[in-house]
Amino acid sequence: IVLAAHNELGKWGENLAVAYLQGKGYQLIERDWKSGRRDIDIIVRDETGIIVFVEVKTRRSRVFGEPEEAIDYRKMQSLQQAINHYIKSHRINSEVRFDIISIVGTIGSEPEINHIKDVALI
């Protein structure tokens, strides 16, 4: 039951992030793109044509710190590998960047959304 609630919160966060990005003029390319066991939450194209890979972190509160702090070195490596795979398999020639969207709140509440742009992967 706990896992289901966690997954539900994550899905809610991802849906919010997509709506937020689209509201900023980003075009959705993919959601939950998988490369083996790795996945990329959201892939969008920004208003300048840059392909943006987005990791979404959703938390109910900041009791354990900021949501983006959950992205550790191993997760960064995994994202880097998934992004490289996506770029190669889709023959991406345009500029790319990695963003994090952290969301704090609960379903039914007004969430806090923090869009951290151009994060260095490793």
PDB file of C-alpha atoms in Angstrom:
ATOM      1  CA  ILE A   1       0.000   0.000   0.000  1.00  0.00           C
ATOM      2  CA  VAL A   2       2.844   2.397   0.854  1.00  0.00           C
ATOM      3  CA  LEU A   3       4.506   1.744  -2.507  1.00  0.00           C
ATOM      4  CA  ALA A   4       1.237   2.440  -4.332  1.00  0.00           C
ATOM      5  CA  ALA A   5       0.874   5.776  -2.521  1.00  0.00           C
ATOM      6  CA  HIS A   6       4.504   6.606  -3.331  1.00  0.00           C
ATOM      7  CA  ASN A   7       3.990   5.753  -7.005  1.00  0.00           C
ATOM      8  CA  GLU A   8       0.762   7.755  -7.055  1.00  0.00           C
ATOM      9  CA  LEU A   9       2.572  10.805  -5.632  1.00  0.00           C
ATOM     10  CA  GLY A  10       5.325  10.362  -8.237  1.00  0.00           C
ATOM     11  CA  LYS A  11       2.799  10.146 -11.099  1.00  0.00           C
ATOM     12  CA  TRP A  12       1.005  13.225  -9.748  1.00  0.00           C
ATOM     13  CA  GLY A  13       4.339  15.053  -9.647  1.00  0.00           C
ATOM     14  CA  GLU A  14       5.212  14.017 -13.191  1.00  0.00           C
ATOM     15  CA  ASN A  15       1.807  15.130 -14.478  1.00  0.00           C
ATOM     16  CA  LEU A  16       2.275  18.493 -12.742  1.00  0.00           C
ATOM     17  CA  ALA A  17       5.777  18.838 -14.219  1.00  0.00           C
ATOM     18  CA  VAL A  18       4.503  18.143 -17.761  1.00  0.00           C
ATOM     19  CA  ALA A  19       1.699  20.711 -17.346  1.00  0.00           C
ATOM     20  CA  TYR A  20       4.195  23.215 -15.917  1.00  0.00           C
ATOM     21  CA  LEU A  21       6.651  22.721 -18.800  1.00  0.00           C
ATOM     22  CA  GLN A  22       3.920  22.918 -21.442  1.00  0.00           C
ATOM     23  CA  GLY A  23       2.699  26.118 -19.774  1.00  0.00           C
ATOM     24  CA  LYS A  24       6.211  27.523 -20.296  1.00  0.00           C
ATOM     25  CA  GLY A  25       6.083  26.676 -24.014  1.00  0.00           C
ATOM     26  CA  TYR A  26       8.000  23.386 -23.955  1.00  0.00           C
ATOM     27  CA  GLN A  27       6.898  20.666 -26.383  1.00  0.00           C
ATOM     28  CA  LEU A  28       6.518  17.173 -24.918  1.00  0.00           C
ATOM     29  CA  ILE A  29       8.522  14.525 -26.784  1.00  0.00           C
ATOM     30  CA  GLU A  30       8.407  11.518 -24.435  1.00  0.00           C
ATOM     31  CA  ARG A  31       7.406  10.432 -20.947  1.00  0.00           C
ATOM     32  CA  ASP A  32       8.912   7.551 -18.976  1.00  0.00           C
ATOM     33  CA  TRP A  33      11.379   6.623 -21.702  1.00  0.00           C
ATOM     34  CA  LYS A  34      13.108   3.385 -20.736  1.00  0.00           C
ATOM     35  CA  SER A  35      16.621   2.171 -21.412  1.00  0.00           C
ATOM     36  CA  GLY A  36      16.802  -1.220 -19.726  1.00  0.00           C
ATOM     37  CA  ARG A  37      16.154  -0.611 -16.022  1.00  0.00           C
ATOM     38  CA  ARG A  38      16.911   3.093 -16.385  1.00  0.00           C
ATOM     39  CA  ASP A  39      14.315   5.657 -17.282  1.00  0.00           C
ATOM     40  CA  ILE A  40      14.009   9.307 -18.142  1.00  0.00           C
ATOM     41  CA  ASP A  41      10.903  10.908 -16.634  1.00  0.00           C
ATOM     42  CA  ILE A  42      10.258  13.600 -19.245  1.00  0.00           C
ATOM     43  CA  ILE A  43      11.875  14.618 -22.527  1.00  0.00           C
ATOM     44  CA  VAL A  44      10.843  17.980 -23.980  1.00  0.00           C
ATOM     45  CA  ARG A  45      12.000  20.550 -26.512  1.00  0.00           C
ATOM     46  CA  ASP A  46      12.300  24.092 -25.209  1.00  0.00           C
ATOM     47  CA  GLU A  47      11.385  27.249 -27.106  1.00  0.00           C
ATOM     48  CA  THR A  48      14.925  27.505 -28.553  1.00  0.00           C
ATOM     49  CA  GLY A  49      14.942  23.908 -29.861  1.00  0.00           C
ATOM     50  CA  ILE A  50      17.132  22.426 -27.118  1.00  0.00           C
ATOM     51  CA  ILE A  51      16.193  18.868 -26.124  1.00  0.00           C
ATOM     52  CA  VAL A  52      15.729  18.835 -22.352  1.00  0.00           C
ATOM     53  CA  PHE A  53      15.886  15.669 -20.245  1.00  0.00           C
ATOM     54  CA  VAL A  54      13.946  16.180 -17.022  1.00  0.00           C
ATOM     55  CA  GLU A  55      14.125  14.241 -13.771  1.00  0.00           C
ATOM     56  CA  VAL A  56      11.118  14.855 -11.516  1.00  0.00           C
ATOM     57  CA  LYS A  57      11.385  14.472  -7.744  1.00  0.00           C
ATOM     58  CA  THR A  58       8.209  14.751  -5.703  1.00  0.00           C
ATOM     59  CA  ARG A  59       8.019  14.817  -1.898  1.00  0.00           C
ATOM     60  CA  ARG A  60       5.196  15.477   0.543  1.00  0.00           C
ATOM     61  CA  SER A  61       7.421  17.711   2.674  1.00  0.00           C
ATOM     62  CA  ARG A  62      10.984  18.889   3.218  1.00  0.00           C
ATOM     63  CA  VAL A  63      11.442  16.803   6.375  1.00  0.00           C
ATOM     64  CA  PHE A  64      14.259  14.904   4.654  1.00  0.00           C
ATOM     65  CA  GLY A  65      15.622  17.890   2.725  1.00  0.00           C
ATOM     66  CA  GLU A  66      14.932  19.226  -0.746  1.00  0.00           C
ATOM     67  CA  PRO A  67      13.518  16.650  -3.219  1.00  0.00           C
ATOM     68  CA  GLU A  68      16.413  17.134  -5.657  1.00  0.00           C
ATOM     69  CA  GLU A  69      18.870  16.047  -2.944  1.00  0.00           C
ATOM     70  CA  ALA A  70      17.586  12.493  -3.486  1.00  0.00           C
ATOM     71  CA  ILE A  71      19.434  12.410  -6.815  1.00  0.00           C
ATOM     72  CA  ASP A  72      22.735  10.882  -5.741  1.00  0.00           C
ATOM     73  CA  TYR A  73      25.863  10.048  -7.715  1.00  0.00           C
ATOM     74  CA  ARG A  74      24.578   6.612  -8.751  1.00  0.00           C
ATOM     75  CA  LYS A  75      21.276   8.087  -9.985  1.00  0.00           C
ATOM     76  CA  MET A  76      23.221  10.758 -11.916  1.00  0.00           C
ATOM     77  CA  GLN A  77      25.337   8.040 -13.582  1.00  0.00           C
ATOM     78  CA  SER A  78      22.208   6.096 -14.475  1.00  0.00           C
ATOM     79  CA  LEU A  79      20.587   9.209 -15.967  1.00  0.00           C
ATOM     80  CA  GLN A  80      23.756  10.012 -17.918  1.00  0.00           C
ATOM     81  CA  GLN A  81      23.752   6.508 -19.438  1.00  0.00           C
ATOM     82  CA  ALA A  82      20.037   6.653 -20.286  1.00  0.00           C
ATOM     83  CA  ILE A  83      20.425  10.108 -21.860  1.00  0.00           C
ATOM     84  CA  ASN A  84      23.440   8.970 -23.900  1.00  0.00           C
ATOM     85  CA  HIS A  85      21.454   5.949 -25.100  1.00  0.00           C
ATOM     86  CA  TYR A  86      18.517   8.160 -26.072  1.00  0.00           C
ATOM     87  CA  ILE A  87      20.769  10.618 -27.941  1.00  0.00           C
ATOM     88  CA  LYS A  88      22.460   7.799 -29.881  1.00  0.00           C
ATOM     89  CA  SER A  89      19.326   5.773 -30.613  1.00  0.00           C
ATOM     90  CA  HIS A  90      17.407   8.849 -31.790  1.00  0.00           C
ATOM     91  CA  ARG A  91      20.399  10.411 -33.562  1.00  0.00           C
ATOM     92  CA  ILE A  92      19.955  13.709 -31.728  1.00  0.00           C
ATOM     93  CA  ASN A  93      22.165  16.418 -33.211  1.00  0.00           C
ATOM     94  CA  SER A  94      20.756  19.425 -31.409  1.00  0.00           C
ATOM     95  CA  GLU A  95      21.902  20.876 -28.112  1.00  0.00           C
ATOM     96  CA  VAL A  96      20.721  19.006 -25.018  1.00  0.00           C
ATOM     97  CA  ARG A  97      20.513  19.792 -21.338  1.00  0.00           C
ATOM     98  CA  PHE A  98      19.462  18.166 -18.094  1.00  0.00           C
ATOM     99  CA  ASP A  99      16.931  19.790 -15.757  1.00  0.00           C
ATOM    100  CA  ILE A 100      15.421  18.769 -12.449  1.00  0.00           C
ATOM    101  CA  ILE A 101      11.917  19.662 -11.374  1.00  0.00           C
ATOM    102  CA  SER A 102      11.323  19.280  -7.654  1.00  0.00           C
ATOM    103  CA  ILE A 103       7.803  19.323  -6.318  1.00  0.00           C
ATOM    104  CA  VAL A 104       6.797  19.591  -2.678  1.00  0.00           C
ATOM    105  CA  GLY A 105       3.173  19.028  -1.789  1.00  0.00           C
ATOM    106  CA  THR A 106       0.398  16.491  -1.659  1.00  0.00           C
ATOM    107  CA  ILE A 107      -2.357  15.547  -4.059  1.00  0.00           C
ATOM    108  CA  GLY A 108      -5.117  18.107  -3.706  1.00  0.00           C
ATOM    109  CA  SER A 109      -2.811  20.805  -2.342  1.00  0.00           C
ATOM    110  CA  GLU A 110      -1.139  23.723  -4.106  1.00  0.00           C
ATOM    111  CA  PRO A 111       2.369  22.365  -4.752  1.00  0.00           C
ATOM    112  CA  GLU A 112       5.660  24.219  -4.767  1.00  0.00           C
ATOM    113  CA  ILE A 113       7.429  23.666  -8.086  1.00  0.00           C
ATOM    114  CA  ASN A 114      11.142  24.394  -8.454  1.00  0.00           C
ATOM    115  CA  HIS A 115      12.618  24.135 -11.968  1.00  0.00           C
ATOM    116  CA  ILE A 116      16.406  23.756 -11.787  1.00  0.00           C
ATOM    117  CA  LYS A 117      17.846  24.256 -15.251  1.00  0.00           C
ATOM    118  CA  ASP A 118      21.057  23.000 -16.812  1.00  0.00           C
ATOM    119  CA  VAL A 119      22.234  20.678 -14.057  1.00  0.00           C
ATOM    120  CA  ALA A 120      25.685  19.135 -14.543  1.00  0.00           C
ATOM    121  CA  LEU A 121      25.188  15.369 -14.627  1.00  0.00           C
ATOM    122  CA  ILE A 122      28.559  14.218 -13.356  1.00  0.00           C
TER     123      ILE A 122
END
